Short mmCIF file of C-alpha atoms and ligand atoms in Angstrom, two decimals:
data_model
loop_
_atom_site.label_atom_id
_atom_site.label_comp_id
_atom_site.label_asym_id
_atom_site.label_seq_id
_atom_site.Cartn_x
_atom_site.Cartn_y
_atom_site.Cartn_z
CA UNK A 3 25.62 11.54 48.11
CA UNK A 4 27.72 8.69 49.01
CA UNK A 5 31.12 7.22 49.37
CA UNK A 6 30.45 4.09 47.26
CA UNK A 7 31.91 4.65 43.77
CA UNK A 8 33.52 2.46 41.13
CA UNK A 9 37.67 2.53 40.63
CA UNK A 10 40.10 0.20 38.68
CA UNK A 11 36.67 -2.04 37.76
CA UNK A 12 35.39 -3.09 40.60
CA UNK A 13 32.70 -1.20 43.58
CA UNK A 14 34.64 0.37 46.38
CA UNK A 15 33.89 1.38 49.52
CA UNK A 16 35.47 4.38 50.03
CA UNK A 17 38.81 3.10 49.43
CA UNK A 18 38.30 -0.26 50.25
CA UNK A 19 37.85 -2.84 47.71
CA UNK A 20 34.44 -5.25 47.49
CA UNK A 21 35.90 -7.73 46.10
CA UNK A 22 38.50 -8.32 48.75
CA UNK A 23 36.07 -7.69 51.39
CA UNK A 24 33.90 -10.00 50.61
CA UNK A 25 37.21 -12.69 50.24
CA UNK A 26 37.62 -11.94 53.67
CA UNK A 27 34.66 -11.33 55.56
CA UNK A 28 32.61 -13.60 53.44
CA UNK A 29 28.93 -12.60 52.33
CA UNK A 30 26.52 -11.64 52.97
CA UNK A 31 27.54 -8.55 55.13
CA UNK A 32 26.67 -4.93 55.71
CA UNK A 33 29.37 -2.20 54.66
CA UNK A 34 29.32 1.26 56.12
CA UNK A 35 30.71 4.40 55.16
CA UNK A 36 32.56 6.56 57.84
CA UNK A 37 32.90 9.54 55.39
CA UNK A 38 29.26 9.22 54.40
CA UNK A 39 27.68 9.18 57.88
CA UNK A 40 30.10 12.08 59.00
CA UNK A 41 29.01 13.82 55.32
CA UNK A 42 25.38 13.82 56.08
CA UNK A 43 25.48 14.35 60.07
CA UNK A 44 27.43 17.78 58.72
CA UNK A 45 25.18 18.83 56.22
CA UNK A 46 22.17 18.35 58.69
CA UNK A 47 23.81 20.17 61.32
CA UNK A 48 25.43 22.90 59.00
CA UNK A 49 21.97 23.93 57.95
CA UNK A 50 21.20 24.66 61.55
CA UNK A 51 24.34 26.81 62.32
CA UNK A 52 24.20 29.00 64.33
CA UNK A 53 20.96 28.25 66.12
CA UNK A 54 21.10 26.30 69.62
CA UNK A 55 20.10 22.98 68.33
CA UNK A 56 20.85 19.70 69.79
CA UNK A 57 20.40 16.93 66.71
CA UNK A 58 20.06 13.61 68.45
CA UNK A 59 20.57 10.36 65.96
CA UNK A 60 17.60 7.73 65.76
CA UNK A 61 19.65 4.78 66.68
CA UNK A 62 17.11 2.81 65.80
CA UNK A 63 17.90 3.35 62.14
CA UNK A 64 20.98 1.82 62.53
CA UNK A 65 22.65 0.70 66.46
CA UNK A 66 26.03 -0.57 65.49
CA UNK A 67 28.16 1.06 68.10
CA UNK A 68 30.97 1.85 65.70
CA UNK A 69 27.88 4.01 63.67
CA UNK A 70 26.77 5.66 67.22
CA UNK A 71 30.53 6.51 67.66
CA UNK A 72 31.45 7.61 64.71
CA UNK A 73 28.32 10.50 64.78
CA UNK A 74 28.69 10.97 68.35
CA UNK A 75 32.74 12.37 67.72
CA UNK A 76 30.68 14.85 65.45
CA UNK A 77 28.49 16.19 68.05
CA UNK A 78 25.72 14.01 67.45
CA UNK A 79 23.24 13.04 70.68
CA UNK A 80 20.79 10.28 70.36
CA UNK A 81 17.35 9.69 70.85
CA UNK A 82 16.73 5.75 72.18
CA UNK A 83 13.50 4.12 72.14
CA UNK A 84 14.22 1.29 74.22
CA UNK A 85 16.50 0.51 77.82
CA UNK A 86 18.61 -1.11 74.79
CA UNK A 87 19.44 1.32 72.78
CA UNK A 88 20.31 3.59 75.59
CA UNK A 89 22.81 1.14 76.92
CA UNK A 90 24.20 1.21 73.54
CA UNK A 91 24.52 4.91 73.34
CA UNK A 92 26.18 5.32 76.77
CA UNK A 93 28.69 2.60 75.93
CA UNK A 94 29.52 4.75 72.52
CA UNK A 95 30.36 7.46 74.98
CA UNK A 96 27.44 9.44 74.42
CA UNK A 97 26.99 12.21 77.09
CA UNK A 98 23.32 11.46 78.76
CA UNK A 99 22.54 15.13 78.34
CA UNK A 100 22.25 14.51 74.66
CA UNK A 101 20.22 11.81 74.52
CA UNK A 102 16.12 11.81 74.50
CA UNK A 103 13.88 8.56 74.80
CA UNK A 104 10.93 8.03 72.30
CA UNK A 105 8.34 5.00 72.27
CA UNK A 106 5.03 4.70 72.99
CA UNK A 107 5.55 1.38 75.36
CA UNK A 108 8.69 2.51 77.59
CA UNK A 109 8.61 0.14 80.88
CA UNK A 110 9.04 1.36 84.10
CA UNK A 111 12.91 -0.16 84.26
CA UNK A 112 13.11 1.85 81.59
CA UNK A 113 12.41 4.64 83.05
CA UNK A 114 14.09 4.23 86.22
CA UNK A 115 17.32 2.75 83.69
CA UNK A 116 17.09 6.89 82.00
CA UNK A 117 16.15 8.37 85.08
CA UNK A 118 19.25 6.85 86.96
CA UNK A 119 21.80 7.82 83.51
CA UNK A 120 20.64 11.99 83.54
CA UNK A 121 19.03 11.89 80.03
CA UNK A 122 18.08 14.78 78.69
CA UNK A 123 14.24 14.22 78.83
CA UNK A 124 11.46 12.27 77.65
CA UNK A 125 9.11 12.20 74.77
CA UNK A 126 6.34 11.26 76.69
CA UNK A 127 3.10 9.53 74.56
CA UNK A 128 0.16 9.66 76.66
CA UNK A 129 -1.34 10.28 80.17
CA UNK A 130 -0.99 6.75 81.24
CA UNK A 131 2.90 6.99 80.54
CA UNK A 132 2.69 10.72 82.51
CA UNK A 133 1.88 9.40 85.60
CA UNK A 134 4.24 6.19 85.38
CA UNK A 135 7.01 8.32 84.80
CA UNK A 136 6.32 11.00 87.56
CA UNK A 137 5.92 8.29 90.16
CA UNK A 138 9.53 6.84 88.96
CA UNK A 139 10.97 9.67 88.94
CA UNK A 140 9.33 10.44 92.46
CA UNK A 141 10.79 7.39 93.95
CA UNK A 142 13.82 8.56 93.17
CA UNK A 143 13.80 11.85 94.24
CA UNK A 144 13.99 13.25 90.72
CA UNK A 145 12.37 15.05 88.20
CA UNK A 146 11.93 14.02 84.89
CA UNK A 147 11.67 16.46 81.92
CA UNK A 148 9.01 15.92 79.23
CA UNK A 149 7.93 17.17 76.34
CA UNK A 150 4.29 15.47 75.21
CA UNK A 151 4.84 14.05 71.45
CA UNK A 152 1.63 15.70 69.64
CA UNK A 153 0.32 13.77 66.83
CA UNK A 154 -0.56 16.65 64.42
CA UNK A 155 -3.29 14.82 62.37
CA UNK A 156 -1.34 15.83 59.53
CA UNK A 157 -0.77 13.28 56.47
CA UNK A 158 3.10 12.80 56.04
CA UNK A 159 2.42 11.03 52.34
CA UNK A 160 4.50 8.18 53.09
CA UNK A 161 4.36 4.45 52.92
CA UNK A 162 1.22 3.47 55.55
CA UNK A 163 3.79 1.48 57.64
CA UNK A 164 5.97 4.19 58.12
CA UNK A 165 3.33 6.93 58.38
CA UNK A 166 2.96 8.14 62.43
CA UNK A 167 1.56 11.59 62.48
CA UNK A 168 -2.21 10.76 61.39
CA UNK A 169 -4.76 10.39 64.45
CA UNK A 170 -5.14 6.74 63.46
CA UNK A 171 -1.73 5.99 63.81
CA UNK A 172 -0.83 4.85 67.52
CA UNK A 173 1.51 7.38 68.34
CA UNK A 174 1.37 10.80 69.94
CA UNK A 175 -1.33 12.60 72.07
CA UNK A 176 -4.38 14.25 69.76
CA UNK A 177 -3.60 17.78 69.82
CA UNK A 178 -6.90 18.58 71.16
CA UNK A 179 -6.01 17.13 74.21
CA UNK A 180 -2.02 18.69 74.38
CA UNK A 181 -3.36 21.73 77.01
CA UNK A 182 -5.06 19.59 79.61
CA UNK A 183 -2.22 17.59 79.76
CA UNK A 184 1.05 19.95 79.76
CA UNK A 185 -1.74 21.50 83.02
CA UNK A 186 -2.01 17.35 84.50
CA UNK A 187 1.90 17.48 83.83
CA UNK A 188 2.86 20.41 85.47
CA UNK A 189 0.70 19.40 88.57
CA UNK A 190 2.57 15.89 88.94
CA UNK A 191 5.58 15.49 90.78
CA UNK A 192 8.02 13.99 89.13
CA UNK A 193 7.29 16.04 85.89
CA UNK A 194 8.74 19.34 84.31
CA UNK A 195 6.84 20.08 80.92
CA UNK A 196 9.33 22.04 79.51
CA UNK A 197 9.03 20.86 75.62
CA UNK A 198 6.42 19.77 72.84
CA UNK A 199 7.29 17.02 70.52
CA UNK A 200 6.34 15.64 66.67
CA UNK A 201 7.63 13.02 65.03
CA UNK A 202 5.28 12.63 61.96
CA UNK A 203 7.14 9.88 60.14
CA UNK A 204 9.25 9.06 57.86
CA UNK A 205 11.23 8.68 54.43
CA UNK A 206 8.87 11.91 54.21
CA UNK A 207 10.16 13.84 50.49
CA UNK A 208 7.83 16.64 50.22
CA UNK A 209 8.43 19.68 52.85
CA UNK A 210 4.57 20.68 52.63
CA UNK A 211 3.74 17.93 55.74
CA UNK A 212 6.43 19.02 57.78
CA UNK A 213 5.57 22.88 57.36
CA UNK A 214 2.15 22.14 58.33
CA UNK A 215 3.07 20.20 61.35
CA UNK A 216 5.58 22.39 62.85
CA UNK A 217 3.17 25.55 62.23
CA UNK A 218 0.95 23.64 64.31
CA UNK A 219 3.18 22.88 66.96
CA UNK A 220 4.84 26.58 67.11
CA UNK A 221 1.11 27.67 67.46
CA UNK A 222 0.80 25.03 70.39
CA UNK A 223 4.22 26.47 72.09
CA UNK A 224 2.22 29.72 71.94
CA UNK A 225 -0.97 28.92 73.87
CA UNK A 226 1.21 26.50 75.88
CA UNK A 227 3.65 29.66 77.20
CA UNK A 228 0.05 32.07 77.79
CA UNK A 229 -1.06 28.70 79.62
CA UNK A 230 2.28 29.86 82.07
CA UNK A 231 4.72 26.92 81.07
CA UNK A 232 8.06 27.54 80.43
CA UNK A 233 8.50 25.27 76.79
CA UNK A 234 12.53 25.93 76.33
CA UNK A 235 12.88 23.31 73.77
CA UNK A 236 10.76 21.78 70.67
CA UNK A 237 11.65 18.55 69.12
CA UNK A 238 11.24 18.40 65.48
CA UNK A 239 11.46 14.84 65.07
CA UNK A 240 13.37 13.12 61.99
CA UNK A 241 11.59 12.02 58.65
CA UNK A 242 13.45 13.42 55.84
CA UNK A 243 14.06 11.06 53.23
CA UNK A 244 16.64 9.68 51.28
CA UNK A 245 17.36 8.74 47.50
CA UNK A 246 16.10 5.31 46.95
CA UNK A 247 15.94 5.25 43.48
CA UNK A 248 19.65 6.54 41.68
CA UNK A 249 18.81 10.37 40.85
CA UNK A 250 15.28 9.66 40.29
CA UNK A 251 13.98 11.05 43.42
CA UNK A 252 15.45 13.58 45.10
CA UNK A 253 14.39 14.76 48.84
CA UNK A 254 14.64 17.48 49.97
CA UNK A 255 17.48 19.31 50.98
CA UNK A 256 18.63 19.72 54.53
CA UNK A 257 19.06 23.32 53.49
CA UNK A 258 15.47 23.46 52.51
CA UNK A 259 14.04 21.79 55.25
CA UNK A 260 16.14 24.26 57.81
CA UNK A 261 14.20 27.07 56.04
CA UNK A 262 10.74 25.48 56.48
CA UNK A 263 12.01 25.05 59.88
CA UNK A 264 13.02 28.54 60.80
CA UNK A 265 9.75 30.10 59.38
CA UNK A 266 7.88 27.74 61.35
CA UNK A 267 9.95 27.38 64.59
CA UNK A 268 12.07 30.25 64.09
CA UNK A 269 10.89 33.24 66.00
CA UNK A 270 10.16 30.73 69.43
CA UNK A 271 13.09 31.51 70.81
CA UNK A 272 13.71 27.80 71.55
CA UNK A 273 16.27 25.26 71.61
CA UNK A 274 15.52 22.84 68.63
CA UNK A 275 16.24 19.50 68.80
CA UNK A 276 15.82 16.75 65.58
CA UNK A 277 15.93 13.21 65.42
CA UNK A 278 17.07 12.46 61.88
CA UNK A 279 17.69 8.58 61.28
CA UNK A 280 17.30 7.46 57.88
CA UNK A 281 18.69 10.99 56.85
CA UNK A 282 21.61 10.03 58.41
CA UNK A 283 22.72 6.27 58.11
CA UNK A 284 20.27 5.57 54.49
CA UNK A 285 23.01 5.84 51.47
CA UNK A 286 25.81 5.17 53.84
CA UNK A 287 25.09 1.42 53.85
CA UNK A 288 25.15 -1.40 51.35
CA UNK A 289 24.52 -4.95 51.56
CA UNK A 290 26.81 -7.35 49.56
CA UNK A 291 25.77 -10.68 48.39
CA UNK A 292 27.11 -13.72 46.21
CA UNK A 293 25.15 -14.62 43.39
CA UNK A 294 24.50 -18.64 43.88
CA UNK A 295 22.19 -19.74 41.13
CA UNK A 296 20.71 -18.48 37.93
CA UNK A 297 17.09 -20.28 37.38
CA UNK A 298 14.85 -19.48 34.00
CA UNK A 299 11.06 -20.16 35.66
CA UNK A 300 8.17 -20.33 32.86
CA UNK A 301 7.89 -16.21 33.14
CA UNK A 302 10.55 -15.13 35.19
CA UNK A 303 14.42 -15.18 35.82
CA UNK A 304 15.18 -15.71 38.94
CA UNK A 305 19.15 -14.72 40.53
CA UNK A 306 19.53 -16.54 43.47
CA UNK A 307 21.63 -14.85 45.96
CA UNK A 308 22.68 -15.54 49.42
CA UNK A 309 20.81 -12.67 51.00
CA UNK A 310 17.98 -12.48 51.90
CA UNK A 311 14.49 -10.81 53.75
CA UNK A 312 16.18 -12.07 56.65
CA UNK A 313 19.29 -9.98 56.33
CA UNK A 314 17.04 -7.27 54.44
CA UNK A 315 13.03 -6.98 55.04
CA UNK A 316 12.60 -3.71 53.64
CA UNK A 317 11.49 -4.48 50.00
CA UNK A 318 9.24 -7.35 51.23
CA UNK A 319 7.80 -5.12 54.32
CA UNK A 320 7.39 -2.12 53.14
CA UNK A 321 7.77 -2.45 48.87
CA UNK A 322 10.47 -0.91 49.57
CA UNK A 323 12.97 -0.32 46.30
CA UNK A 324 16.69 -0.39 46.71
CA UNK A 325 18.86 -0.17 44.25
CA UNK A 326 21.35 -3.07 42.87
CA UNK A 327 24.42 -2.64 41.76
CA UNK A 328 26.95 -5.32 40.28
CA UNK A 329 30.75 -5.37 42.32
CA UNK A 330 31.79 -5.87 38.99
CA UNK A 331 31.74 -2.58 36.89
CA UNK A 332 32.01 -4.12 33.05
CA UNK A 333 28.90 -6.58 34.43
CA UNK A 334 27.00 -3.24 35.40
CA UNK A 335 27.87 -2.22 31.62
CA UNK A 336 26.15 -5.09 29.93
CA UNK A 337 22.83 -5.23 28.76
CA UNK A 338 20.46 -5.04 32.23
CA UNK A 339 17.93 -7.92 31.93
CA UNK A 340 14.76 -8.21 33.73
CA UNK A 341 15.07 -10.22 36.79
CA UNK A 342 14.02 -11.01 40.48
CA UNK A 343 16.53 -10.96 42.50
CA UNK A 344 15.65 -13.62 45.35
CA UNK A 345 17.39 -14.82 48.75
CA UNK A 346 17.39 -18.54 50.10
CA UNK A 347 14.82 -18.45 52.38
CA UNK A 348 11.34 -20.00 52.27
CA UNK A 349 9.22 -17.36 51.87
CA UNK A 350 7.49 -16.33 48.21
CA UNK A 351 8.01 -13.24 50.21
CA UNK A 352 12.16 -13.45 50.18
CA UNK A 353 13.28 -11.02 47.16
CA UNK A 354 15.33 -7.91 47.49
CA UNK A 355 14.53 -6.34 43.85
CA UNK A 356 11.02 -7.75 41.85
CA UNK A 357 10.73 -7.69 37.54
CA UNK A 358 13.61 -5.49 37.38
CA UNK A 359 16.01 -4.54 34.55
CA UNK A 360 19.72 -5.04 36.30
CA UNK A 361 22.77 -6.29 34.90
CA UNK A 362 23.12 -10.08 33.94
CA UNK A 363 24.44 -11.66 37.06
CA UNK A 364 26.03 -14.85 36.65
CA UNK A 365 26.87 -17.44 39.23
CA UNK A 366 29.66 -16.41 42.18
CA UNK A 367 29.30 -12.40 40.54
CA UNK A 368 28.94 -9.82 43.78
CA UNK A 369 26.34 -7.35 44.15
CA UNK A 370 25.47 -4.44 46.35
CA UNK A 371 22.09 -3.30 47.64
CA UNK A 372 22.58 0.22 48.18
CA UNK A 373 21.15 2.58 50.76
CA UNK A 374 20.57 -0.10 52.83
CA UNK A 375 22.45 1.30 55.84
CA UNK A 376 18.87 2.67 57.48
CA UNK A 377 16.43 0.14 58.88
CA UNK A 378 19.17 -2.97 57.83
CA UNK A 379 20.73 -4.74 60.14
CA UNK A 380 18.91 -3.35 62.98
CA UNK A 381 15.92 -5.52 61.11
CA UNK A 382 17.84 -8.36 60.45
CA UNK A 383 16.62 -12.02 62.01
CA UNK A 384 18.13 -15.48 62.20
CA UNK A 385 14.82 -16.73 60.33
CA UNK A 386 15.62 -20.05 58.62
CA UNK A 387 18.36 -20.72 61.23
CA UNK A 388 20.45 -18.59 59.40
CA UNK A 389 23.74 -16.49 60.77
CA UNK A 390 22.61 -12.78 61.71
CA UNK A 391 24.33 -11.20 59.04
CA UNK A 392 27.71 -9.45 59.60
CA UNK A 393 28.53 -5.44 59.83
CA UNK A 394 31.69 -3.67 58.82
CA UNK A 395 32.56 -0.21 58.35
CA UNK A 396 35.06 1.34 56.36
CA UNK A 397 37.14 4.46 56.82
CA UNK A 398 40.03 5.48 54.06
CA UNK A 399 41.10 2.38 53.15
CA UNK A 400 40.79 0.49 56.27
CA UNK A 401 38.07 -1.71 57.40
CA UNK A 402 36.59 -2.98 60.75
CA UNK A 403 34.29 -6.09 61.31
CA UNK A 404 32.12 -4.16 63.88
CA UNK A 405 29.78 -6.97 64.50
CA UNK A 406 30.95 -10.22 63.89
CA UNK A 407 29.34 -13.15 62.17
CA UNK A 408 28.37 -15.27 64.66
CA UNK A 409 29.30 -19.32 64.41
CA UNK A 410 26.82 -22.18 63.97
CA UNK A 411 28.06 -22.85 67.62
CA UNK A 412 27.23 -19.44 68.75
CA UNK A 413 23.92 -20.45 67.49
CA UNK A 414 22.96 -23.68 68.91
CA UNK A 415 24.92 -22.59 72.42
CA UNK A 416 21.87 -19.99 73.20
CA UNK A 417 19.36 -22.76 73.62
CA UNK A 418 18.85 -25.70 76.06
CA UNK A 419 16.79 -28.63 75.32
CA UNK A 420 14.41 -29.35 78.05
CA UNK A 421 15.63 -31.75 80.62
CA UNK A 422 12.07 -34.07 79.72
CA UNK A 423 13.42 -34.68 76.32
CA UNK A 424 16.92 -36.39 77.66
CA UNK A 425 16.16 -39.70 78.23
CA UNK A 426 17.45 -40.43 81.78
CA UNK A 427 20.32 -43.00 82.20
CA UNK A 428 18.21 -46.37 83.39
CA UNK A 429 17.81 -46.58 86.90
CA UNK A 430 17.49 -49.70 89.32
CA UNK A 431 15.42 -52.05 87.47
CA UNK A 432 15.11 -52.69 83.89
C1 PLP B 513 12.05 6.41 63.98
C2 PLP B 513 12.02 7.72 64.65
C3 PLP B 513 12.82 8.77 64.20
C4 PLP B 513 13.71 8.65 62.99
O1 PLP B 513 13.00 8.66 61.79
P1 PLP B 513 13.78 8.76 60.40
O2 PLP B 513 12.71 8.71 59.39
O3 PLP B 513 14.69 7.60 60.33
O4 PLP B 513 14.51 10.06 60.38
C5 PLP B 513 12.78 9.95 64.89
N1 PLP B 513 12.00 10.12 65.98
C6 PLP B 513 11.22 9.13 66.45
C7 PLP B 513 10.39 9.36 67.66
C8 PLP B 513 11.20 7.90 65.81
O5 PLP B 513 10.41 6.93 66.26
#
């Protein structure tokens, strides 16, 4: 469900126009959907009432801080994975007791940066990282709350890439191993083991993974409490997916999930906190670009557009499939024609749909790659030396640039040629 529909002929965004968007803002650019992230944070959230939950974004899906703002006003916390994205959060307004930090690699500046703020607690990823962060938090005369993140061994049936709950993925502490460390944990200093984590990965559309995982991980808060700690919270992670493909595949619902959830987690008499990202930010995103060319190779067509795997990696990175739509509604109505649908940059790599039937795009026509608000921008490079693409949300019918295009100026200002290269104004003798 999203707030991009079609009205008087042309895509809108909410109830702001494409067409004159793109006049103004130029394309490529990002457009977000204020009603649609507010929409799903609900529906996530409403599936919960009742319980004590705290449901803490993944800013990583998307870090815009008009995004983070507009989900914080809803109640949303956030979990960070880097000193970043927790400056971001806290300069959304986000109150540091609802935010947790995830990441296998935090630093200890990091550490010190969260300590310093009041987060809510860790998601701590192995011993090594234990003992870093009780001596931090010992230097400063605090205590930092943890919960261990417990890879399950449990096979999310996802995309490899985006898979992080098997024991060959990098993430986590083997489950074997969770009861000698909440006892290491509760013996350091600085720590107070007072959760258990899982985040087994994500764009996850069958509930069978998660109910495995979290029966695992109630079992765990079990021995863990027998084991005398006191585990007041479990973290269920994020993971659920989104609808890539039009109505083709449809995840599950947050309704459904909740259930799985409450048989699982249900009787623990926990707080339970989530980290939904995708879930959140996926369909309330598009990505606009300006057909340039139209080029007939031997076996293919080819629509060249001005975005590219720059502005959008995920179909090259993960085979990712988005959806294309034509700005134009009667264009959308033709007869589709099999295409690629390929960016500027020099890369055999660079396409954002592959030997697909979509509508017959002709030179200067607009399109929109939808549900590209999750794992977008927050991608996006400069590769090629080209302009990190632009962000706007909508809301009702007005619009905000909420991160700027920045100028060729912009670009060349951040670097400095090495003095060695300037040849030297001639000194003394010739
Ligand atoms: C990326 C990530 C999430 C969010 O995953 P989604 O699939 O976007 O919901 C949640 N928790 C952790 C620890 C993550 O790394």
């Amino acid at each position: 469900m999203h707030h991009f529909t079609y009205r008087d002929g042309a895509l809108h965004a909410e109830g702001v126009n494409l067409v004159d968007l793109a006049a103004h803002v130029g394309t490529p650019f990002y457009c977000y959907s204020t009603a649609t992230l507010e929409r799903h944070y609900r529906v996530f959230a409403d599936a919960f009432g009742g319980r004590d939950t705290l449901i803490c974004y993944s800013i990583k899906a998307n870090s815009n801080l008009s995004v983070i703002k507009t989900l914080a006003q809803q109640g949303a916390g956030m979990d960070v994975v880097s000193e970043g994205e927790l400056r971001r959060a806290l300069a959304a307004g986000v109150p540091p007791s609802r935010i947790v930090f995830s990441g296998v690699g935090k630093t200890r500046d990091e550490m010190a940066h969260a300590l310093q703020a009041g987060i809510y607690g860790f998601n701590v990823e192995s011993e090594a990282e234990a003992r870093a962060l009780s001596a931090v938090a010992q230097e400063q005369g605090r205590t930092a709350r943890i919960a261990f993140r417990i890879n399950p061994d449990v096979d999310a049936r996802t995309h490899a890439k985006i898979s992080t709950g098997k024991a060959e993925d990098k993430f986590g502490v083997p489950w074997n191993d969770a009861a000698a460390l909440y006892a290491l944990a509760a013996d350091l200093p600085g720590l107070e083991p007072c959760g258990v984590h899982m985040h087994i990965g994500s764009q996850i559309t069958d509930l069978e993974p998660f109910e495995r995982a979290f029966k695992l991980l109630s079992d765990l808060v079990g021995d863990l409490r027998t084991a005398g700690h006191t585990i007041d919270f479990v973290n269920l992670g994020g993971g659920l997916g989104v609808p890539y493909r039009g109505t083709d595949d449809i995840p599950p619902h947050p309704d459904d999930y909740a259930r799985v959830v409450e048989r699982a987690a249900g009787a623990l008499d926990c707080r339970l906190l989530f980290e939904p990202g995708r879930m959140i930010a996926g369909n309330a995103g598009i990505l606009v670009f300006r057909v340039l060319y139209l080029k007939h190779g031997d076996q293919k067509r080819f629509t060249i557009v001005d975005a590219g795997m720059n502005d959008l990696i995920r179909p090259t990175l993960y085979d990712a499939h988005h959806d294309i739509w034509a700005v134009d509604e009667a264009r959308g109505q033709e007869p589709a024609l099999v295409q690629d649908i390929v960016g500027p940059v020099c890369e055999t790599g660079d396409f954002l749909a592959r030997d697909r039937a979509l509508p017959p795009f002709r030179e200067g026509d607009l399109g929109a790659v939808m549900t590209a608000g999750a794992y977008g921008a927050v991608q996006a490079s400069s590769y090629n030396s080209r302009l990190l693409v632009p962000e706007v949300i909508v809301r009702g019918d007005e619009y905000a640039i909420a991160r700027a295009r920045p100028s060729y100026e912009d670009m060349l200002a951040a670097e400095h040629i090495a003095p060695w290269l300037t040849p030297r104004k001639a000194m003394g003798r010739a």
